[in-house]
């Protein structure tokens, strides 16, 4: 197998595995009864995730600056996660575009080279975006 075919096959297997994990992920009872608990739309978190109590009311703020700082930090982390996931989806689109260009290159060396570059850069972008989402989730859990 060529290097590009191996990369495409690996990415396809990873994406299918990830789709299986997402499709079979359990939904907690709190999320089903209170959409604010862990609300997500197409894997995007709501901007207010982590700011809702178990009874679906907003968390109360005290008079301390730390609580307000944590509130703003939590909202910022949710927005950053949304942006990073958009980047991940964009890289998948470029990966598909590069694969399509590779298949339709009809043996033209310059088109094949451009398609390989698109695929390579999309994979690098995807790895960076997924790592960034993992870091944001790690920081968000710490807050």
PDB file of C-alpha atoms in Angstrom:
ATOM      1  CA  UNK A   1       0.000   0.000   0.000  1.00  0.00           C
ATOM      2  CA  UNK A   2       1.094   3.519  -0.636  1.00  0.00           C
ATOM      3  CA  UNK A   3       1.659   5.939   2.199  1.00  0.00           C
ATOM      4  CA  UNK A   4      -1.399   8.052   1.356  1.00  0.00           C
ATOM      5  CA  UNK A   5      -3.669   5.015   1.134  1.00  0.00           C
ATOM      6  CA  UNK A   6      -2.429   3.826   4.508  1.00  0.00           C
ATOM      7  CA  UNK A   7      -3.085   7.249   6.037  1.00  0.00           C
ATOM      8  CA  UNK A   8      -6.587   7.419   4.550  1.00  0.00           C
ATOM      9  CA  UNK A   9      -7.410   3.917   5.749  1.00  0.00           C
ATOM     10  CA  UNK A  10      -6.165   4.731   9.249  1.00  0.00           C
ATOM     11  CA  UNK A  11      -8.163   7.949   9.427  1.00  0.00           C
ATOM     12  CA  UNK A  12     -11.288   6.185   8.185  1.00  0.00           C
ATOM     13  CA  UNK A  13     -10.932   3.492  10.840  1.00  0.00           C
ATOM     14  CA  UNK A  14     -10.382   6.089  13.585  1.00  0.00           C
ATOM     15  CA  UNK A  15     -13.429   8.090  12.491  1.00  0.00           C
ATOM     16  CA  UNK A  16     -15.617   4.984  12.343  1.00  0.00           C
ATOM     17  CA  UNK A  17     -14.415   3.957  15.797  1.00  0.00           C
ATOM     18  CA  UNK A  18     -15.114   7.426  17.165  1.00  0.00           C
ATOM     19  CA  UNK A  19     -18.588   7.385  15.621  1.00  0.00           C
ATOM     20  CA  UNK A  20     -19.273   4.061  17.342  1.00  0.00           C
ATOM     21  CA  UNK A  21     -18.192   5.447  20.693  1.00  0.00           C
ATOM     22  CA  UNK A  22     -20.342   8.565  20.284  1.00  0.00           C
ATOM     23  CA  UNK A  23     -23.350   6.540  19.156  1.00  0.00           C
ATOM     24  CA  UNK A  24     -23.176   4.200  22.139  1.00  0.00           C
ATOM     25  CA  UNK A  25     -22.250   6.764  24.802  1.00  0.00           C
ATOM     26  CA  UNK A  26     -24.629   6.571  27.770  1.00  0.00           C
ATOM     27  CA  UNK A  27     -26.717   9.601  28.628  1.00  0.00           C
ATOM     28  CA  UNK A  28     -26.824  10.435  32.317  1.00  0.00           C
ATOM     29  CA  UNK A  29     -30.184  10.850  34.028  1.00  0.00           C
ATOM     30  CA  UNK A  30     -29.349  14.446  34.927  1.00  0.00           C
ATOM     31  CA  UNK A  31     -28.741  15.373  31.316  1.00  0.00           C
ATOM     32  CA  UNK A  32     -32.048  13.840  30.245  1.00  0.00           C
ATOM     33  CA  UNK A  33     -34.101  15.664  32.872  1.00  0.00           C
ATOM     34  CA  UNK A  34     -32.175  18.935  32.858  1.00  0.00           C
ATOM     35  CA  UNK A  35     -30.837  19.941  29.464  1.00  0.00           C
ATOM     36  CA  UNK A  36     -28.634  22.580  31.072  1.00  0.00           C
ATOM     37  CA  UNK A  37     -26.626  19.984  32.985  1.00  0.00           C
ATOM     38  CA  UNK A  38     -24.542  18.779  30.053  1.00  0.00           C
ATOM     39  CA  UNK A  39     -26.373  20.119  27.018  1.00  0.00           C
ATOM     40  CA  UNK A  40     -24.708  19.389  23.691  1.00  0.00           C
ATOM     41  CA  UNK A  41     -25.712  19.927  20.093  1.00  0.00           C
ATOM     42  CA  UNK A  42     -23.726  17.876  17.566  1.00  0.00           C
ATOM     43  CA  UNK A  43     -20.939  17.505  20.159  1.00  0.00           C
ATOM     44  CA  UNK A  44     -20.840  21.284  20.728  1.00  0.00           C
ATOM     45  CA  UNK A  45     -21.325  22.216  24.392  1.00  0.00           C
ATOM     46  CA  UNK A  46     -23.787  24.893  25.393  1.00  0.00           C
ATOM     47  CA  UNK A  47     -22.083  28.093  26.504  1.00  0.00           C
ATOM     48  CA  UNK A  48     -23.605  27.634  29.983  1.00  0.00           C
ATOM     49  CA  UNK A  49     -22.423  24.046  30.624  1.00  0.00           C
ATOM     50  CA  UNK A  50     -21.127  23.638  34.147  1.00  0.00           C
ATOM     51  CA  UNK A  51     -23.107  26.596  35.469  1.00  0.00           C
ATOM     52  CA  UNK A  52     -26.330  24.746  36.312  1.00  0.00           C
ATOM     53  CA  UNK A  53     -27.267  23.017  39.570  1.00  0.00           C
ATOM     54  CA  UNK A  54     -28.871  19.567  39.720  1.00  0.00           C
ATOM     55  CA  UNK A  55     -32.363  21.116  39.959  1.00  0.00           C
ATOM     56  CA  UNK A  56     -31.806  23.067  36.710  1.00  0.00           C
ATOM     57  CA  UNK A  57     -31.291  26.401  38.445  1.00  0.00           C
ATOM     58  CA  UNK A  58     -28.277  28.579  37.791  1.00  0.00           C
ATOM     59  CA  UNK A  59     -25.494  28.335  40.339  1.00  0.00           C
ATOM     60  CA  UNK A  60     -25.661  31.115  42.887  1.00  0.00           C
ATOM     61  CA  UNK A  61     -22.811  33.578  43.004  1.00  0.00           C
ATOM     62  CA  UNK A  62     -21.465  34.790  46.301  1.00  0.00           C
ATOM     63  CA  UNK A  63     -19.762  38.078  46.914  1.00  0.00           C
ATOM     64  CA  UNK A  64     -16.273  36.730  46.202  1.00  0.00           C
ATOM     65  CA  UNK A  65     -14.253  37.656  43.144  1.00  0.00           C
ATOM     66  CA  UNK A  66     -13.143  34.027  42.788  1.00  0.00           C
ATOM     67  CA  UNK A  67     -16.666  32.849  42.032  1.00  0.00           C
ATOM     68  CA  UNK A  68     -17.188  35.499  39.366  1.00  0.00           C
ATOM     69  CA  UNK A  69     -13.768  34.697  37.892  1.00  0.00           C
ATOM     70  CA  UNK A  70     -14.676  30.985  37.770  1.00  0.00           C
ATOM     71  CA  UNK A  71     -18.001  31.820  36.072  1.00  0.00           C
ATOM     72  CA  UNK A  72     -16.318  33.869  33.356  1.00  0.00           C
ATOM     73  CA  UNK A  73     -13.555  31.270  32.989  1.00  0.00           C
ATOM     74  CA  UNK A  74     -16.114  28.461  32.590  1.00  0.00           C
ATOM     75  CA  UNK A  75     -18.054  30.343  29.903  1.00  0.00           C
ATOM     76  CA  UNK A  76     -14.801  31.144  28.082  1.00  0.00           C
ATOM     77  CA  UNK A  77     -13.767  27.471  28.165  1.00  0.00           C
ATOM     78  CA  UNK A  78     -17.117  26.416  26.697  1.00  0.00           C
ATOM     79  CA  UNK A  79     -16.771  28.961  23.879  1.00  0.00           C
ATOM     80  CA  UNK A  80     -13.173  27.897  23.193  1.00  0.00           C
ATOM     81  CA  UNK A  81     -14.294  24.267  23.010  1.00  0.00           C
ATOM     82  CA  UNK A  82     -16.971  25.203  20.463  1.00  0.00           C
ATOM     83  CA  UNK A  83     -14.396  27.020  18.310  1.00  0.00           C
ATOM     84  CA  UNK A  84     -11.906  24.143  18.510  1.00  0.00           C
ATOM     85  CA  UNK A  85     -14.553  21.627  17.503  1.00  0.00           C
ATOM     86  CA  UNK A  86     -15.444  23.805  14.515  1.00  0.00           C
ATOM     87  CA  UNK A  87     -11.767  23.669  13.545  1.00  0.00           C
ATOM     88  CA  UNK A  88     -11.828  19.873  13.835  1.00  0.00           C
ATOM     89  CA  UNK A  89     -14.876  19.661  11.559  1.00  0.00           C
ATOM     90  CA  UNK A  90     -13.191  21.978   9.039  1.00  0.00           C
ATOM     91  CA  UNK A  91     -10.123  19.732   8.951  1.00  0.00           C
ATOM     92  CA  UNK A  92     -12.331  16.736   8.222  1.00  0.00           C
ATOM     93  CA  UNK A  93     -13.858  18.628   5.292  1.00  0.00           C
ATOM     94  CA  UNK A  94     -10.360  19.375   3.957  1.00  0.00           C
ATOM     95  CA  UNK A  95      -9.406  15.729   4.412  1.00  0.00           C
ATOM     96  CA  UNK A  96     -12.371  14.664   2.294  1.00  0.00           C
ATOM     97  CA  UNK A  97     -11.532  17.345  -0.291  1.00  0.00           C
ATOM     98  CA  UNK A  98      -7.927  16.136  -0.494  1.00  0.00           C
ATOM     99  CA  UNK A  99      -9.092  12.548  -0.941  1.00  0.00           C
ATOM    100  CA  UNK A 100     -11.502  13.584  -3.685  1.00  0.00           C
ATOM    101  CA  UNK A 101      -8.784  15.577  -5.444  1.00  0.00           C
ATOM    102  CA  UNK A 102      -6.451  12.582  -5.200  1.00  0.00           C
ATOM    103  CA  UNK A 103      -9.022  10.240  -6.710  1.00  0.00           C
ATOM    104  CA  UNK A 104      -9.826  12.621  -9.564  1.00  0.00           C
ATOM    105  CA  UNK A 105      -6.222  13.626 -10.365  1.00  0.00           C
ATOM    106  CA  UNK A 106      -6.099  11.228 -13.362  1.00  0.00           C
ATOM    107  CA  UNK A 107      -2.380  10.655 -12.922  1.00  0.00           C
ATOM    108  CA  UNK A 108      -1.334  14.321 -13.136  1.00  0.00           C
ATOM    109  CA  UNK A 109       1.703  14.628 -10.847  1.00  0.00           C
ATOM    110  CA  UNK A 110       0.996  18.217  -9.771  1.00  0.00           C
ATOM    111  CA  UNK A 111      -2.614  17.406  -8.848  1.00  0.00           C
ATOM    112  CA  UNK A 112      -1.496  14.342  -6.907  1.00  0.00           C
ATOM    113  CA  UNK A 113       1.103  16.418  -5.056  1.00  0.00           C
ATOM    114  CA  UNK A 114      -1.470  19.091  -4.187  1.00  0.00           C
ATOM    115  CA  UNK A 115      -3.931  16.453  -2.983  1.00  0.00           C
ATOM    116  CA  UNK A 116      -1.286  14.789  -0.814  1.00  0.00           C
ATOM    117  CA  UNK A 117      -0.351  18.153   0.687  1.00  0.00           C
ATOM    118  CA  UNK A 118      -4.013  18.875   1.447  1.00  0.00           C
ATOM    119  CA  UNK A 119      -4.435  15.492   3.137  1.00  0.00           C
ATOM    120  CA  UNK A 120      -1.215  15.865   5.119  1.00  0.00           C
ATOM    121  CA  UNK A 121      -2.088  19.356   6.346  1.00  0.00           C
ATOM    122  CA  UNK A 122      -5.635  18.293   7.196  1.00  0.00           C
ATOM    123  CA  UNK A 123      -4.343  15.410   9.305  1.00  0.00           C
ATOM    124  CA  UNK A 124      -1.932  17.698  11.135  1.00  0.00           C
ATOM    125  CA  UNK A 125      -4.760  20.173  11.762  1.00  0.00           C
ATOM    126  CA  UNK A 126      -7.049  17.411  12.983  1.00  0.00           C
ATOM    127  CA  UNK A 127      -4.471  16.128  15.465  1.00  0.00           C
ATOM    128  CA  UNK A 128      -3.829  19.650  16.767  1.00  0.00           C
ATOM    129  CA  UNK A 129      -7.560  20.393  17.091  1.00  0.00           C
ATOM    130  CA  UNK A 130      -8.316  17.136  18.902  1.00  0.00           C
ATOM    131  CA  UNK A 131      -5.408  17.667  21.284  1.00  0.00           C
ATOM    132  CA  UNK A 132      -6.611  21.206  21.965  1.00  0.00           C
ATOM    133  CA  UNK A 133     -10.146  19.996  22.736  1.00  0.00           C
ATOM    134  CA  UNK A 134      -8.716  17.415  25.140  1.00  0.00           C
ATOM    135  CA  UNK A 135      -6.685  20.110  26.895  1.00  0.00           C
ATOM    136  CA  UNK A 136      -9.718  22.402  27.170  1.00  0.00           C
ATOM    137  CA  UNK A 137     -11.792  19.564  28.651  1.00  0.00           C
ATOM    138  CA  UNK A 138      -9.022  18.784  31.134  1.00  0.00           C
ATOM    139  CA  UNK A 139      -8.830  22.415  32.255  1.00  0.00           C
ATOM    140  CA  UNK A 140     -12.625  22.692  32.426  1.00  0.00           C
ATOM    141  CA  UNK A 141     -12.863  19.678  34.730  1.00  0.00           C
ATOM    142  CA  UNK A 142     -10.227  21.207  36.988  1.00  0.00           C
ATOM    143  CA  UNK A 143     -12.348  24.364  37.371  1.00  0.00           C
TER     144      UNK A 143
END
